[in-house]
Short mmCIF file of C-alpha atoms in Angstrom, two decimals:
data_model
loop_
_atom_site.label_atom_id
_atom_site.label_comp_id
_atom_site.label_asym_id
_atom_site.label_seq_id
_atom_site.Cartn_x
_atom_site.Cartn_y
_atom_site.Cartn_z
CA MET A 228 0.05 -0.01 -0.01
CA ALA A 229 1.26 3.49 -0.90
CA LYS A 230 2.62 5.66 1.88
CA ALA A 231 0.22 8.36 2.96
CA SER A 232 0.78 11.78 1.64
CA THR A 233 1.66 13.26 4.93
CA SER A 234 5.00 11.26 5.33
CA ARG A 235 7.88 13.49 5.95
CA PRO A 236 10.80 13.58 3.52
CA ASN A 237 14.34 12.94 4.55
CA LYS A 238 17.40 14.87 3.34
CA LYS A 239 18.09 12.59 0.49
CA GLN A 240 14.45 12.82 -0.84
CA LYS A 241 14.47 16.62 -0.49
CA ALA A 242 17.61 16.63 -2.67
CA GLU A 243 16.06 14.37 -5.21
CA ALA A 244 13.16 16.74 -5.54
CA LYS A 245 15.25 19.09 -7.62
CA GLU A 246 14.30 18.43 -11.30
CA GLU A 247 12.91 20.79 -13.77
CA ARG A 248 13.10 24.27 -12.10
CA VAL A 249 10.29 26.53 -13.10
CA VAL A 250 11.80 29.54 -11.41
CA LEU A 251 9.25 32.08 -9.82
CA PRO A 252 9.86 35.69 -9.12
CA ASP A 253 11.86 36.11 -5.97
CA PRO A 254 9.62 37.82 -3.44
CA ILE A 255 10.77 36.72 -0.03
CA SER A 256 12.90 34.71 2.36
CA ASP A 257 11.02 32.31 4.66
CA GLU A 258 10.15 33.36 8.03
CA GLU A 259 8.11 33.31 11.13
CA ASP A 260 5.43 32.20 13.34
CA ILE A 261 2.12 31.55 14.78
CA GLU A 262 -0.51 32.03 17.35
CA GLU A 263 -3.75 31.11 19.06
CA GLU A 264 -4.33 29.71 22.46
CA GLU A 265 -6.44 26.69 22.82
CA GLU A 266 -9.55 27.04 25.07
CA GLU A 267 -9.16 25.07 28.30
CA GLU A 268 -11.80 22.70 29.14
CA GLU A 269 -13.17 23.08 32.68
CA GLY A 270 -14.28 20.49 35.12
CA PHE A 271 -16.23 17.23 34.79
CA GLU A 272 -19.84 15.94 35.35
CA ASP A 273 -21.09 16.15 38.90
CA GLU A 274 -20.45 12.96 40.85
CA GLU A 275 -24.14 12.19 41.60
CA GLU A 276 -25.12 12.70 37.94
CA ALA A 277 -22.43 10.19 36.98
CA GLU A 278 -23.77 7.69 39.42
CA LEU A 279 -27.32 8.09 38.04
CA GLU A 280 -25.91 7.72 34.53
CA GLU A 281 -23.95 4.68 35.49
CA GLU A 282 -27.18 2.99 36.89
CA SER A 283 -29.01 3.93 33.81
CA ASP A 284 -26.24 2.40 31.70
CA GLU A 285 -26.42 -0.89 33.84
CA ALA A 286 -30.25 -1.07 33.21
CA ASP A 287 -29.74 -0.52 29.57
CA GLN A 288 -27.14 -3.28 29.53
CA ASP A 289 -29.46 -5.73 31.28
CA ASN A 290 -32.10 -5.03 28.61
CA GLU A 291 -29.51 -5.58 25.89
CA ASP A 292 -28.56 -8.90 27.54
CA ASP A 293 -32.24 -10.00 27.60
CA GLU A 294 -32.54 -9.10 23.87
CA GLN A 295 -29.41 -11.03 23.10
CA GLU A 296 -30.73 -14.23 24.91
CA GLN A 297 -33.91 -13.96 22.86
CA GLU A 298 -31.91 -13.76 19.63
CA GLU A 299 -29.95 -16.84 20.59
CA GLU A 300 -33.17 -18.93 21.13
CA GLY A 301 -34.01 -18.32 17.48
CA PRO A 302 -33.12 -20.61 14.51
CA ASP A 303 -29.66 -22.29 14.89
CA GLY A 304 -26.95 -20.57 12.93
CA GLU A 305 -28.92 -17.46 12.14
CA SER A 306 -26.63 -15.08 14.14
CA GLU A 307 -23.49 -16.78 12.82
CA HIS A 308 -24.82 -16.35 9.29
CA GLU A 309 -25.36 -12.68 9.93
CA GLU A 310 -21.91 -12.25 11.34
CA GLU A 311 -20.37 -13.93 8.22
CA GLU A 312 -22.21 -11.60 6.01
CA GLU A 313 -21.05 -8.56 7.92
CA GLU A 314 -17.45 -9.87 7.73
CA GLU A 315 -17.77 -10.39 3.93
CA GLU A 316 -19.03 -6.79 3.58
CA GLU A 317 -16.11 -5.47 5.48
CA VAL A 318 -13.63 -7.42 3.34
CA GLU A 319 -15.40 -6.10 0.20
CA GLU A 320 -15.15 -2.56 1.51
CA GLU A 321 -11.45 -2.90 2.24
CA GLU A 322 -10.82 -4.42 -1.16
CA GLU A 323 -12.78 -1.53 -2.92
CA GLU A 324 -10.74 0.97 -0.88
CA GLU A 325 -7.42 -0.68 -1.77
CA GLU A 326 -8.40 -0.95 -5.44
CA PHE A 327 -9.46 2.71 -5.55
CA LYS A 328 -6.10 3.94 -4.19
CA SER A 329 -4.03 1.77 -6.59
CA SER A 330 -6.03 2.57 -9.80
CA LEU A 331 -5.32 6.21 -10.04
CA SER A 332 -2.04 8.30 -10.48
CA PHE A 333 -1.37 11.85 -9.72
CA SER A 334 -0.83 12.47 -13.49
CA GLN A 335 -4.34 11.34 -14.09
CA LEU A 336 -5.65 14.00 -11.69
CA GLY A 337 -4.15 16.64 -13.84
CA LEU A 338 -0.94 17.40 -11.95
CA ALA A 339 2.18 18.64 -13.92
CA SER A 340 5.13 16.37 -14.32
CA TRP A 341 7.38 18.41 -12.04
CA LEU A 342 4.83 17.98 -9.12
CA VAL A 343 4.58 14.17 -9.87
CA ASN A 344 8.33 13.93 -9.72
CA ALA A 345 8.55 15.92 -6.40
CA LEU A 346 5.98 13.43 -5.01
CA LYS A 347 8.05 10.51 -6.27
CA ALA A 348 11.16 11.86 -4.44
CA MET A 349 9.12 11.71 -1.29
CA SER A 350 8.10 8.07 -2.06
CA ILE A 351 4.38 9.21 -2.67
CA THR A 352 3.19 7.45 -5.85
CA SER A 353 -0.63 7.05 -5.18
CA PRO A 354 -3.12 9.64 -4.32
CA SER A 355 -5.30 9.22 -1.19
CA GLU A 356 -9.22 9.36 -1.50
CA ILE A 357 -9.38 13.07 -0.53
CA GLN A 358 -6.68 14.08 -3.03
CA THR A 359 -8.36 12.04 -5.75
CA LYS A 360 -11.75 13.82 -5.32
CA CYS A 361 -10.60 17.26 -4.53
CA ILE A 362 -7.54 18.07 -6.71
CA PRO A 363 -9.35 17.96 -10.12
CA GLN A 364 -12.05 20.23 -8.81
CA ILE A 365 -9.53 22.76 -7.39
CA LEU A 366 -7.62 22.71 -10.77
CA ALA A 367 -11.02 23.34 -12.54
CA GLY A 368 -11.33 26.57 -10.44
CA LYS A 369 -14.08 25.46 -8.04
CA ASP A 370 -14.41 26.29 -4.30
CA VAL A 371 -14.10 23.01 -2.35
CA ILE A 372 -15.05 21.73 1.00
CA GLY A 373 -13.23 18.41 1.83
CA GLY A 374 -13.75 16.13 4.91
CA ALA A 375 -11.27 13.36 5.72
CA LYS A 376 -9.79 11.71 8.76
CA THR A 377 -6.51 12.93 10.12
CA GLY A 378 -3.36 11.56 8.31
CA SER A 379 -5.24 11.22 4.97
CA GLY A 380 -3.23 13.85 2.99
CA LYS A 381 -5.50 16.92 3.28
CA THR A 382 -2.57 19.26 3.17
CA ALA A 383 -1.28 17.91 -0.04
CA ALA A 384 -4.90 17.98 -1.42
CA PHE A 385 -4.81 21.75 -1.46
CA ALA A 386 -1.02 22.45 -1.64
CA LEU A 387 -0.51 20.53 -4.98
CA PRO A 388 -3.17 22.40 -7.06
CA ILE A 389 -2.19 25.69 -5.53
CA LEU A 390 1.51 25.14 -6.46
CA GLN A 391 0.45 24.14 -9.99
CA LYS A 392 -1.60 27.21 -10.50
CA LEU A 393 1.15 29.37 -9.02
CA SER A 394 3.63 28.08 -11.50
CA GLU A 395 1.32 28.96 -14.39
CA ASP A 396 0.74 32.54 -13.23
CA PRO A 397 3.38 33.43 -10.60
CA TYR A 398 2.98 36.45 -8.39
CA GLY A 399 2.71 37.28 -4.68
CA VAL A 400 0.63 37.08 -2.55
CA PHE A 401 -0.90 34.15 -4.38
CA ALA A 402 -2.43 32.16 -1.50
CA VAL A 403 -3.40 32.57 2.17
CA VAL A 404 -3.69 29.53 4.28
CA LEU A 405 -5.20 29.91 7.70
CA THR A 406 -4.92 27.44 10.52
CA PRO A 407 -5.96 27.48 14.25
CA THR A 408 -2.59 26.42 15.75
CA ARG A 409 1.03 27.56 15.39
CA GLU A 410 2.49 24.07 15.10
CA LEU A 411 0.08 23.18 12.32
CA ALA A 412 1.16 26.32 10.45
CA PHE A 413 4.84 25.37 10.50
CA GLN A 414 3.85 21.81 9.37
CA ILE A 415 1.82 23.06 6.46
CA ALA A 416 4.79 25.41 5.51
CA GLU A 417 7.07 22.46 5.60
CA GLN A 418 4.99 20.62 2.96
CA PHE A 419 4.69 23.65 0.75
CA ASN A 420 8.55 24.09 0.93
CA VAL A 421 9.25 20.53 -0.05
CA LEU A 422 6.74 20.24 -2.80
CA GLY A 423 7.51 23.75 -4.16
CA LYS A 424 11.24 23.59 -3.95
CA THR A 425 11.70 23.10 -7.75
CA ILE A 426 9.74 26.30 -8.53
CA ASN A 427 11.68 28.53 -6.03
CA LEU A 428 8.66 28.88 -3.80
CA LYS A 429 8.67 31.70 -1.16
CA ASP A 430 6.41 31.34 1.74
CA VAL A 431 6.10 33.04 5.20
CA VAL A 432 4.65 31.68 8.43
CA VAL A 433 2.78 34.55 10.30
CA VAL A 434 1.97 33.47 13.91
CA GLY A 435 2.10 34.86 17.41
CA GLY A 436 4.94 34.38 19.88
CA LEU A 437 7.50 35.72 17.47
CA ASP A 438 8.74 39.27 16.39
CA MET A 439 6.12 41.27 14.46
CA MET A 440 8.69 43.49 12.86
CA THR A 441 10.58 40.70 11.32
CA GLN A 442 7.28 39.21 10.01
CA ALA A 443 6.15 42.59 8.65
CA ILE A 444 9.49 42.99 6.71
CA ALA A 445 8.97 39.44 5.26
CA LEU A 446 5.37 40.26 4.27
CA SER A 447 6.50 43.56 2.62
CA LYS A 448 8.52 41.39 0.28
CA ARG A 449 5.26 39.78 -1.01
CA PRO A 450 5.80 36.00 -0.62
CA HIS A 451 3.80 33.61 -2.82
CA ILE A 452 2.14 31.81 0.18
CA ILE A 453 1.29 33.16 3.48
CA ILE A 454 0.49 30.49 6.16
CA ALA A 455 -0.95 32.15 9.30
CA THR A 456 -3.05 31.96 12.40
CA PRO A 457 -5.95 34.45 12.16
CA GLY A 458 -5.14 36.57 15.19
CA ARG A 459 -1.55 37.52 14.18
CA LEU A 460 -2.51 37.93 10.41
CA ARG A 461 -5.18 40.38 11.35
CA ASP A 462 -2.85 42.36 13.54
CA HIS A 463 -0.64 42.76 10.55
CA ILE A 464 -3.48 43.85 8.31
CA ASN A 465 -4.57 46.42 10.87
CA SER A 466 -1.13 47.72 11.57
CA SER A 467 0.29 47.81 8.10
CA GLY A 468 -2.47 49.90 6.32
CA ASP A 469 -2.07 49.80 2.62
CA ALA A 470 1.42 48.26 2.74
CA MET A 471 -0.01 44.79 3.11
CA ASN A 472 -2.09 44.32 -0.11
CA LEU A 473 -4.11 41.10 -0.29
CA SER A 474 -6.41 42.30 -3.07
CA LYS A 475 -5.07 39.89 -5.62
CA VAL A 476 -5.03 36.77 -3.64
CA LYS A 477 -6.11 33.71 -5.70
CA PHE A 478 -6.70 31.13 -3.00
CA LEU A 479 -7.92 31.23 0.57
CA VAL A 480 -7.52 28.01 2.49
CA LEU A 481 -9.02 27.27 5.95
CA ASP A 482 -7.37 24.14 7.29
CA GLU A 483 -9.17 22.55 10.28
CA ALA A 484 -12.09 24.62 9.21
CA ASP A 485 -14.39 23.23 11.84
CA ARG A 486 -12.29 24.97 14.57
CA LEU A 487 -11.73 28.14 12.50
CA LEU A 488 -15.43 28.66 11.95
CA THR A 489 -16.23 29.17 15.72
CA GLU A 490 -16.81 32.21 17.87
CA THR A 491 -13.16 32.01 18.96
CA PHE A 492 -11.88 33.14 15.56
CA ALA A 493 -15.01 34.94 14.32
CA GLU A 494 -13.73 38.44 14.70
CA ASP A 495 -10.28 37.93 13.34
CA LEU A 496 -11.52 35.93 10.44
CA GLY A 497 -14.11 38.53 9.40
CA GLY A 498 -11.31 41.22 9.41
CA ILE A 499 -9.18 38.96 7.16
CA LEU A 500 -11.99 38.36 4.68
CA GLU A 501 -12.61 42.14 4.30
CA ALA A 502 -9.05 42.37 3.02
CA LEU A 503 -9.29 39.54 0.51
CA PRO A 504 -10.99 39.87 -2.99
CA GLN A 505 -14.42 38.52 -3.61
CA LYS A 506 -13.12 36.88 -6.78
CA ARG A 507 -11.01 34.05 -5.28
CA GLN A 508 -11.09 30.24 -4.68
CA THR A 509 -11.95 29.20 -1.21
CA LEU A 510 -10.82 25.85 0.03
CA LEU A 511 -12.10 24.37 3.40
CA PHE A 512 -10.57 21.10 4.77
CA THR A 513 -11.52 19.46 8.00
CA ALA A 514 -11.72 16.13 9.76
CA THR A 515 -15.06 17.11 11.21
CA MET A 516 -18.06 18.31 9.12
CA THR A 517 -19.66 20.62 11.69
CA ASP A 518 -22.96 22.58 11.14
CA ALA A 519 -20.90 25.69 10.52
CA VAL A 520 -18.91 24.06 7.72
CA LEU A 521 -21.93 22.47 6.05
CA GLU A 522 -23.85 25.82 6.15
CA LEU A 523 -21.21 26.94 3.55
CA ALA A 524 -22.01 24.03 1.16
CA GLY A 525 -25.09 25.60 -0.33
CA PRO A 526 -25.13 28.46 -2.91
CA SER A 527 -24.98 31.89 -1.44
CA ALA A 528 -27.79 34.34 -1.86
CA GLU A 529 -25.30 37.32 -1.87
CA SER A 530 -23.05 35.81 -4.48
CA SER A 531 -23.52 34.66 -7.97
CA LYS A 532 -20.79 31.98 -7.44
CA PRO A 533 -22.04 28.32 -7.73
CA ALA A 534 -22.20 26.15 -4.65
CA PRO A 535 -18.79 24.66 -3.75
CA PHE A 536 -17.75 21.04 -4.46
CA VAL A 537 -18.24 19.07 -1.30
CA TYR A 538 -16.67 15.59 -0.51
CA GLN A 539 -16.66 13.80 2.66
CA CYS A 540 -14.70 10.60 2.91
CA LYS A 541 -16.70 7.73 4.47
CA THR A 542 -14.21 7.64 7.47
CA ALA A 543 -13.93 11.38 7.88
CA VAL A 544 -14.51 11.35 11.57
CA SER A 545 -13.41 8.00 12.89
CA THR A 546 -10.49 6.01 14.28
CA VAL A 547 -8.44 3.65 12.17
CA LYS A 548 -8.51 -0.16 12.29
CA THR A 549 -4.73 -0.26 13.24
CA LEU A 550 -5.33 1.47 16.45
CA THR A 551 -5.92 -0.44 19.74
CA GLN A 552 -8.26 1.50 22.08
CA SER A 553 -8.49 0.66 25.78
CA TYR A 554 -9.20 2.28 29.19
CA ILE A 555 -7.95 2.01 32.84
CA PHE A 556 -10.64 2.47 35.53
CA ILE A 557 -9.07 4.34 38.38
CA PRO A 558 -10.10 6.59 41.39
CA SER A 559 -9.62 10.26 40.20
CA HIS A 560 -7.15 11.01 42.98
CA MET A 561 -4.90 8.11 41.64
CA ARG A 562 -4.27 9.36 38.15
CA GLU A 563 -0.74 10.41 38.72
CA THR A 564 0.19 7.27 40.33
CA TYR A 565 -1.12 5.13 37.59
CA LEU A 566 0.44 7.38 34.92
CA ALA A 567 3.80 6.93 36.56
CA TYR A 568 3.45 3.26 36.66
CA LEU A 569 2.60 2.94 33.05
CA LEU A 570 5.48 5.05 31.91
CA ARG A 571 7.97 3.00 34.11
CA SER A 572 6.41 -0.37 33.01
CA GLU A 573 8.53 -2.58 30.72
CA ASP A 574 5.83 -2.30 27.95
CA PHE A 575 5.99 1.53 27.61
CA ALA A 576 9.14 2.78 29.22
CA LYS A 577 10.78 3.42 25.86
CA LYS A 578 7.74 4.04 23.62
CA SER A 579 7.23 7.35 21.90
CA THR A 580 4.25 8.59 23.95
CA ILE A 581 1.86 11.58 23.87
CA ILE A 582 0.00 12.37 27.10
CA PHE A 583 -3.03 14.59 26.46
CA THR A 584 -4.51 16.71 29.11
CA GLY A 585 -7.35 19.38 28.97
CA ARG A 586 -5.54 22.17 30.70
CA CYS A 587 -2.14 23.98 30.45
CA ARG A 588 -1.61 23.91 34.31
CA THR A 589 -2.18 20.12 34.38
CA ALA A 590 0.27 19.72 31.47
CA GLU A 591 2.99 21.83 33.22
CA THR A 592 2.36 20.04 36.68
CA LEU A 593 2.86 16.70 34.96
CA ARG A 594 6.03 17.79 33.18
CA VAL A 595 7.68 18.87 36.50
CA MET A 596 6.34 15.91 38.39
CA LEU A 597 7.51 13.28 35.89
CA ARG A 598 11.04 14.88 35.79
CA GLU A 599 11.03 14.70 39.63
CA LEU A 600 10.38 10.95 39.04
CA GLY A 601 13.22 10.63 36.61
CA ILE A 602 11.06 10.23 33.58
CA ALA A 603 12.50 12.43 30.68
CA CYS A 604 9.66 14.41 29.09
CA THR A 605 8.71 17.72 27.46
CA ALA A 606 5.53 19.72 27.13
CA LEU A 607 3.43 21.60 24.61
CA HIS A 608 0.93 24.06 25.77
CA SER A 609 0.02 27.85 25.26
CA GLU A 610 1.75 29.08 28.34
CA MET A 611 5.04 28.28 26.65
CA SER A 612 6.75 30.72 24.32
CA GLN A 613 6.75 29.97 20.70
CA GLN A 614 10.51 29.07 20.77
CA GLU A 615 9.94 26.79 23.74
CA ARG A 616 7.19 24.97 21.84
CA LEU A 617 9.26 24.49 18.81
CA ASN A 618 12.17 23.24 20.97
CA SER A 619 9.86 20.69 22.65
CA LEU A 620 8.59 19.38 19.32
CA ALA A 621 12.17 19.10 18.04
CA LYS A 622 13.20 17.13 21.08
CA PHE A 623 10.30 14.84 20.74
CA ARG A 624 10.56 14.29 16.95
CA GLY A 625 14.26 13.74 17.27
CA GLY A 626 13.93 11.11 19.89
CA ILE A 627 15.74 13.08 22.65
CA THR A 628 12.77 12.59 24.87
CA SER A 629 10.11 9.90 24.35
CA VAL A 630 7.35 11.42 26.28
CA LEU A 631 5.38 14.73 25.21
CA ILE A 632 2.62 16.13 27.49
CA ALA A 633 0.20 18.23 25.33
CA THR A 634 -2.98 20.00 25.62
CA ASP A 635 -5.33 19.81 22.81
CA VAL A 636 -3.31 22.27 20.73
CA GLY A 637 -1.23 19.21 19.95
CA SER A 638 -4.09 17.07 18.82
CA ARG A 639 -4.82 18.98 15.59
CA GLY A 640 -2.92 18.10 12.46
CA LEU A 641 0.44 17.35 13.95
CA ASP A 642 2.27 14.61 12.03
CA ILE A 643 4.72 12.76 14.10
CA PRO A 644 4.91 9.30 12.48
CA SER A 645 6.82 7.60 15.25
CA VAL A 646 4.23 7.95 18.05
CA LEU A 647 3.35 4.51 19.34
CA LEU A 648 1.10 5.48 22.30
CA VAL A 649 -1.53 8.02 23.21
CA LEU A 650 -2.41 8.40 26.81
CA ASN A 651 -5.55 10.38 27.59
CA TYR A 652 -4.78 11.67 31.16
CA ASP A 653 -8.30 13.15 31.18
CA ILE A 654 -11.35 12.43 28.97
CA PRO A 655 -12.30 15.16 26.61
CA ARG A 656 -15.96 16.24 26.66
CA ASP A 657 -16.34 16.20 22.91
CA PRO A 658 -15.79 12.90 21.20
CA THR A 659 -14.30 14.69 18.19
CA ASP A 660 -11.45 15.96 20.39
CA TYR A 661 -10.84 12.41 21.39
CA ILE A 662 -10.61 11.31 17.77
CA HIS A 663 -8.18 14.06 17.06
CA ARG A 664 -6.02 12.98 20.02
CA VAL A 665 -5.79 9.42 19.23
CA GLY A 666 -5.31 10.24 15.60
CA ARG A 667 -1.63 11.23 16.65
CA THR A 668 -0.77 7.50 16.57
CA ALA A 669 -1.52 4.62 14.07
CA ARG A 670 -1.00 6.95 11.18
CA ALA A 671 -0.38 6.02 7.61
CA GLY A 672 -1.13 2.36 8.05
CA ARG A 673 1.13 1.83 11.11
CA GLY A 674 -0.16 0.34 14.34
CA GLY A 675 -0.78 2.36 17.52
CA GLN A 676 -2.23 2.21 21.09
CA ALA A 677 -4.44 4.62 22.98
CA ILE A 678 -5.17 4.23 26.58
CA SER A 679 -7.68 6.45 28.40
CA MET A 680 -7.52 6.96 32.17
CA VAL A 681 -11.16 6.81 33.33
CA SER A 682 -12.60 7.69 36.71
CA GLU A 683 -16.14 7.34 38.11
CA ARG A 684 -17.02 10.82 36.74
CA ASP A 685 -15.93 10.03 33.14
CA ILE A 686 -18.23 6.96 32.40
CA GLN A 687 -20.80 8.90 30.32
CA LEU A 688 -18.06 10.60 28.40
CA VAL A 689 -16.54 7.23 27.47
CA HIS A 690 -20.05 5.91 26.38
CA ASP A 691 -20.37 9.06 24.24
CA ILE A 692 -16.99 8.34 22.63
CA GLU A 693 -17.79 4.69 22.04
CA SER A 694 -21.05 5.68 20.32
CA ARG A 695 -19.25 8.04 18.07
CA ILE A 696 -16.52 5.76 17.00
CA ASN A 697 -18.72 2.68 16.94
CA LYS A 698 -16.23 0.65 19.03
CA THR A 699 -16.16 -0.64 22.62
CA MET A 700 -13.02 0.07 24.47
CA ALA A 701 -11.52 -2.96 26.38
CA GLU A 702 -10.13 -2.55 29.89
CA PHE A 703 -6.34 -2.39 30.04
CA PRO A 704 -5.04 -4.60 32.90
CA VAL A 705 -2.93 -2.90 35.52
CA PRO A 706 -1.79 -4.62 38.69
CA GLU A 707 -3.26 -2.41 41.36
CA THR A 708 -0.75 -3.33 44.16
CA LYS A 709 2.32 -2.47 41.95
CA ALA A 710 0.80 0.89 41.03
CA LEU A 711 0.07 1.64 44.68
CA ASP A 712 3.60 0.98 45.60
CA LEU A 713 4.53 4.22 43.81
CA LEU A 714 1.98 6.35 45.70
CA ASN A 715 4.27 8.01 48.29
CA GLU A 716 7.02 8.75 45.68
CA VAL A 717 4.46 10.24 43.28
CA THR A 718 2.72 12.26 46.03
CA SER A 719 6.01 13.72 46.92
CA ALA A 720 6.89 14.58 43.27
CA LYS A 721 3.44 16.08 42.70
CA ARG A 722 3.93 18.32 45.83
CA ALA A 723 7.23 19.57 44.47
CA ALA A 724 5.70 20.23 41.11
CA ASN A 725 2.89 22.35 42.61
CA MET A 726 5.43 24.38 44.67
CA SER A 727 7.50 25.01 41.47
CA LEU A 728 4.44 26.32 39.57
CA HIS A 729 3.46 28.50 42.56
CA ASP A 730 7.03 29.95 42.87
CA SER A 731 7.22 30.63 39.08
CA GLN A 732 3.79 32.29 39.08
CA PHE A 733 2.62 29.97 36.33
CA GLY A 734 -0.46 31.38 34.57
CA GLU A 735 0.44 35.06 34.98
CA LYS A 736 1.42 35.36 31.39
CA ARG A 737 -2.11 34.22 30.32
CA ARG A 738 -3.74 36.73 32.68
CA ILE A 739 -1.69 39.61 31.25
CA GLN A 740 -2.31 38.56 27.67
CA LYS A 741 -6.11 38.30 28.32
CA GLN A 742 -5.99 42.02 29.69
CA LYS A 743 -4.09 43.09 26.55
CA ARG A 744 -6.54 41.45 24.17
CA GLU A 745 -9.47 42.89 26.05
CA ALA A 746 -7.89 46.36 25.83
CA LEU A 747 -7.11 45.92 22.12
CA SER A 748 -10.71 44.71 21.43
CA GLU A 749 -12.09 47.79 23.19
CA ALA A 750 -9.78 50.05 21.24
CA ARG A 751 -10.90 48.54 17.89
CA LYS A 752 -14.48 48.96 18.86
CA GLY A 753 -13.82 52.64 19.81
CA GLY A 754 -12.06 53.19 16.58
CA SER A 755 -14.82 51.67 14.52
CA SER A 756 -17.49 53.76 16.21
CA LYS A 757 -15.50 57.00 15.55
CA ARG A 758 -15.12 56.10 11.83
CA LYS A 759 -18.95 55.55 11.68
CA SER A 760 -19.78 58.82 13.32
CA SER A 761 -17.35 60.81 11.19
CA SER A 762 -18.73 59.29 8.03
CA LYS A 763 -22.25 60.51 9.01
#
């Protein structure tokens, strides 16, 4: 089976990508970076509600057992026959999917030979489903909404046709790509750089956490592609006046569109859209087809443009078959102890592992605590500076540390092929967030494992996840006595971690940034009202 289009090129492959050079005008040297802070999830279900839900679940289970007994009393072999039919259908679906992937080439999709050669240099020879369906439509000039699971090659699905169109009519700024997180912006830029190397592509990453002046200088040189987070790009639009002209942009891409089309980004996104031309191609890609995304699928009453082409892969929001999913049922106050036991156990001690938490403070506490316990680890959350976040990812990708503790900022789009284990330290309230989390492992046909730490308050959340993924998690066996042997050591390490966070005034940066954002928002509103009154 062909490797997925998200696989990362090595140095040799990058060098081999130099073939026919269709040299573009020389707008800009690469640079810079991203912003947006993930929203922290607060609290869990009330304990009494969880108990009632658990009782209800037990009653439902009893009813299901009764129904199952009645079925077994029916004609002999009937249920076995149904199971055989289901297995045959699954095999047929797998065969159809495999045949689909192997029967098409990138050339048949309309891509130029220099792009096909660049893909071959990266050992990518066969397009994925989302690429097969969307690339011809984008090349034909249509707006596109594409839905596909993580790791399915969504980035290449829009990057390849954009690069081809750019080579035919090169100028800057040709395309703007928006993404909700800093890390994803850098990852998208990396793919553009590798695929566009033979045409002398110039791109800029514009995100928070890095110097605005350096970014402004880079933008003034008019790069071909701008990859940005909405907040920082809007800041540049507001501060640069006419110097930053986006009136000739050919493509606007919203990657992880489900998250961008929320209230969190609404104001910044609106400001960016005002600076872009009406006559452009708009491409939305997501793993989750939310109502906000689907609302854009119909024809607009305010525009003469036809409705966009919409394609959603059958497995758009699901987990892959190569992923083993299980849970550990524990008392809520014992999470840290069981976590330490797992990371020290023979099975997981050296595995590349991402631990997901819902809050920045939890992630930082675990980072300090695990280091106190002698477990090498690094973290990824929005309380860290951009350079700290990049350094953490570099250490984890390079194998310097095998454990990464991340908030949900790390669950969107990051492609780290070597991840073998995902640990959900807490359970996300939205099943979609769970899918994005566990999607960091078992990528591109590889195997992987996801273990969720479940307390008595999380039972309904787990049932919701199981309903969404249409799978039942198995319990992961942990010898309780061995885990409890670590209780005193872990408690001491946790106490030291809490003292460290208190002494460093952890969270003060977020409070100050929040005050600045509120002040800036008020200033914008004031300036807007003044302009309206003067125009009258």
